[in-house]
Amino acid sequence: MTVVIISGDDINLLTPFFHSIRHNFCDGLRRSRASAEIIIIATPTNYDEKTNFFDTSSVETVIENVLTITSNAFVVVKSTIPVGFIDKIRTRFRTDSIIFSPEFLRE
């Protein structure tokens, strides 16, 4: 299995969690591989206090670019996103292969 992680953060911190599978870490799409089976997106989504909304443009751009490279991979969004974002993005790109894996859950 090939996993590609696209992140704005220090991706080296994730290495211990993926020791049992073959993986590629990258900080840009140009180094990602079209054969990836899972693509994890962890880009910044800054909160805009004026609009009371998260800026999801980085996530949307990466998803759009990923889907031009491969349509066979599962895309896992780890960024903070508003409720309903995944449904909206699945409809926009006509795919069910985009999922959300929250960083943490609140009660």
PDB file of C-alpha atoms in Angstrom:
ATOM      1  CA  MET A   1       0.000   0.000   0.000  1.00  0.00           C
ATOM      2  CA  THR A   2       1.296   3.444  -0.873  1.00  0.00           C
ATOM      3  CA  VAL A   3       0.298   6.380   1.315  1.00  0.00           C
ATOM      4  CA  VAL A   4       1.016   9.994   0.375  1.00  0.00           C
ATOM      5  CA  ILE A   5       0.718  12.707   3.010  1.00  0.00           C
ATOM      6  CA  ILE A   6       0.324  16.316   1.914  1.00  0.00           C
ATOM      7  CA  SER A   7       0.852  18.661   4.815  1.00  0.00           C
ATOM      8  CA  GLY A   8       1.930  22.128   5.751  1.00  0.00           C
ATOM      9  CA  ASP A   9       3.267  20.825   9.068  1.00  0.00           C
ATOM     10  CA  ASP A  10       6.352  18.831  10.047  1.00  0.00           C
ATOM     11  CA  ILE A  11       5.615  15.552   8.287  1.00  0.00           C
ATOM     12  CA  ASN A  12       8.568  13.818   9.934  1.00  0.00           C
ATOM     13  CA  LEU A  13       6.518  13.570  13.126  1.00  0.00           C
ATOM     14  CA  LEU A  14       4.247  11.059  11.385  1.00  0.00           C
ATOM     15  CA  THR A  15       6.969   8.593  10.430  1.00  0.00           C
ATOM     16  CA  PRO A  16       6.670   6.334  13.526  1.00  0.00           C
ATOM     17  CA  PHE A  17       2.981   5.706  12.812  1.00  0.00           C
ATOM     18  CA  PHE A  18       3.609   4.319   9.347  1.00  0.00           C
ATOM     19  CA  HIS A  19       6.542   1.981   9.997  1.00  0.00           C
ATOM     20  CA  SER A  20       4.575  -1.130   8.986  1.00  0.00           C
ATOM     21  CA  ILE A  21       3.463   0.014   5.526  1.00  0.00           C
ATOM     22  CA  ARG A  22       5.260   1.336   2.491  1.00  0.00           C
ATOM     23  CA  HIS A  23       4.724   5.091   2.367  1.00  0.00           C
ATOM     24  CA  ASN A  24       5.818   8.319   0.771  1.00  0.00           C
ATOM     25  CA  PHE A  25       5.903  11.611   2.631  1.00  0.00           C
ATOM     26  CA  CYS A  26       5.767  14.741   0.537  1.00  0.00           C
ATOM     27  CA  ASP A  27       5.170  18.420   1.019  1.00  0.00           C
ATOM     28  CA  GLY A  28       3.891  18.989  -2.496  1.00  0.00           C
ATOM     29  CA  LEU A  29       1.831  17.308  -5.163  1.00  0.00           C
ATOM     30  CA  ARG A  30       4.593  17.219  -7.740  1.00  0.00           C
ATOM     31  CA  ARG A  31       6.350  14.523  -5.709  1.00  0.00           C
ATOM     32  CA  SER A  32       3.228  12.503  -5.008  1.00  0.00           C
ATOM     33  CA  ARG A  33       2.662   9.363  -7.008  1.00  0.00           C
ATOM     34  CA  ALA A  34      -0.244   8.581  -9.258  1.00  0.00           C
ATOM     35  CA  SER A  35      -0.218   5.057  -7.857  1.00  0.00           C
ATOM     36  CA  ALA A  36      -1.050   6.203  -4.315  1.00  0.00           C
ATOM     37  CA  GLU A  37      -3.898   4.311  -2.680  1.00  0.00           C
ATOM     38  CA  ILE A  38      -4.424   6.729   0.200  1.00  0.00           C
ATOM     39  CA  ILE A  39      -3.725  10.458   0.186  1.00  0.00           C
ATOM     40  CA  ILE A  40      -3.886  12.253   3.526  1.00  0.00           C
ATOM     41  CA  ILE A  41      -4.448  16.006   3.392  1.00  0.00           C
ATOM     42  CA  ALA A  42      -3.461  18.064   6.430  1.00  0.00           C
ATOM     43  CA  THR A  43      -3.278  21.654   5.240  1.00  0.00           C
ATOM     44  CA  PRO A  44      -4.054  24.799   7.263  1.00  0.00           C
ATOM     45  CA  THR A  45      -7.643  26.031   7.452  1.00  0.00           C
ATOM     46  CA  ASN A  46      -7.410  29.335   9.246  1.00  0.00           C
ATOM     47  CA  TYR A  47     -10.520  30.579  11.038  1.00  0.00           C
ATOM     48  CA  ASP A  48     -11.764  33.939   9.779  1.00  0.00           C
ATOM     49  CA  GLU A  49     -13.348  35.846  12.656  1.00  0.00           C
ATOM     50  CA  LYS A  50     -15.037  38.307  10.284  1.00  0.00           C
ATOM     51  CA  THR A  51     -16.960  35.604   8.424  1.00  0.00           C
ATOM     52  CA  ASN A  52     -17.044  33.066  11.303  1.00  0.00           C
ATOM     53  CA  PHE A  53     -15.855  30.393   8.896  1.00  0.00           C
ATOM     54  CA  PHE A  54     -12.796  28.286   8.141  1.00  0.00           C
ATOM     55  CA  ASP A  55     -10.791  29.047   4.996  1.00  0.00           C
ATOM     56  CA  THR A  56     -10.906  25.647   3.282  1.00  0.00           C
ATOM     57  CA  SER A  57      -9.379  26.856   0.018  1.00  0.00           C
ATOM     58  CA  SER A  58      -6.098  24.971   0.601  1.00  0.00           C
ATOM     59  CA  VAL A  59      -7.959  21.688   1.149  1.00  0.00           C
ATOM     60  CA  GLU A  60     -10.160  22.260  -1.908  1.00  0.00           C
ATOM     61  CA  THR A  61      -7.150  23.076  -4.095  1.00  0.00           C
ATOM     62  CA  VAL A  62      -5.259  19.965  -3.003  1.00  0.00           C
ATOM     63  CA  ILE A  63      -8.311  17.731  -3.575  1.00  0.00           C
ATOM     64  CA  GLU A  64      -8.798  19.185  -7.052  1.00  0.00           C
ATOM     65  CA  ASN A  65      -5.128  18.649  -7.904  1.00  0.00           C
ATOM     66  CA  VAL A  66      -5.079  15.130  -6.444  1.00  0.00           C
ATOM     67  CA  LEU A  67      -8.106  14.110  -8.499  1.00  0.00           C
ATOM     68  CA  THR A  68      -6.335  15.256 -11.684  1.00  0.00           C
ATOM     69  CA  ILE A  69      -3.427  12.933 -10.822  1.00  0.00           C
ATOM     70  CA  THR A  70      -5.424   9.918  -9.676  1.00  0.00           C
ATOM     71  CA  SER A  71      -9.081   9.106  -9.225  1.00  0.00           C
ATOM     72  CA  ASN A  72      -8.400   5.710  -7.643  1.00  0.00           C
ATOM     73  CA  ALA A  73      -7.014   6.874  -4.294  1.00  0.00           C
ATOM     74  CA  PHE A  74      -8.931   7.451  -1.097  1.00  0.00           C
ATOM     75  CA  VAL A  75      -8.519  11.044   0.027  1.00  0.00           C
ATOM     76  CA  VAL A  76      -8.483  11.491   3.796  1.00  0.00           C
ATOM     77  CA  VAL A  77      -8.936  15.058   5.080  1.00  0.00           C
ATOM     78  CA  LYS A  78      -7.291  15.681   8.468  1.00  0.00           C
ATOM     79  CA  SER A  79      -7.649  19.474   8.370  1.00  0.00           C
ATOM     80  CA  THR A  80     -10.203  21.315  10.492  1.00  0.00           C
ATOM     81  CA  ILE A  81     -13.269  21.788   8.314  1.00  0.00           C
ATOM     82  CA  PRO A  82     -16.845  22.960   8.854  1.00  0.00           C
ATOM     83  CA  VAL A  83     -19.765  20.561   9.239  1.00  0.00           C
ATOM     84  CA  GLY A  84     -21.051  19.498   5.820  1.00  0.00           C
ATOM     85  CA  PHE A  85     -17.792  20.225   3.980  1.00  0.00           C
ATOM     86  CA  ILE A  86     -17.149  16.605   2.947  1.00  0.00           C
ATOM     87  CA  ASP A  87     -20.671  16.172   1.561  1.00  0.00           C
ATOM     88  CA  LYS A  88     -20.285  19.406  -0.408  1.00  0.00           C
ATOM     89  CA  ILE A  89     -16.887  18.402  -1.794  1.00  0.00           C
ATOM     90  CA  ARG A  90     -18.061  14.875  -2.700  1.00  0.00           C
ATOM     91  CA  THR A  91     -20.922  16.394  -4.695  1.00  0.00           C
ATOM     92  CA  ARG A  92     -18.671  18.992  -6.328  1.00  0.00           C
ATOM     93  CA  PHE A  93     -16.134  16.397  -7.499  1.00  0.00           C
ATOM     94  CA  ARG A  94     -18.626  13.551  -8.020  1.00  0.00           C
ATOM     95  CA  THR A  95     -16.797  11.025  -5.861  1.00  0.00           C
ATOM     96  CA  ASP A  96     -17.354   9.093  -2.654  1.00  0.00           C
ATOM     97  CA  SER A  97     -13.644   8.453  -2.131  1.00  0.00           C
ATOM     98  CA  ILE A  98     -13.155  11.562   0.027  1.00  0.00           C
ATOM     99  CA  ILE A  99     -13.481  11.011   3.773  1.00  0.00           C
ATOM    100  CA  PHE A 100     -12.879  13.011   6.940  1.00  0.00           C
ATOM    101  CA  SER A 101     -10.815  11.768   9.862  1.00  0.00           C
ATOM    102  CA  PRO A 102     -11.089  14.301  12.666  1.00  0.00           C
ATOM    103  CA  GLU A 103      -7.995  15.172  14.647  1.00  0.00           C
ATOM    104  CA  PHE A 104     -10.014  15.016  17.844  1.00  0.00           C
ATOM    105  CA  LEU A 105     -13.618  14.681  18.919  1.00  0.00           C
ATOM    106  CA  ARG A 106     -15.476  16.929  21.317  1.00  0.00           C
ATOM    107  CA  GLU A 107     -18.389  16.026  23.529  1.00  0.00           C
TER     108      GLU A 107
END
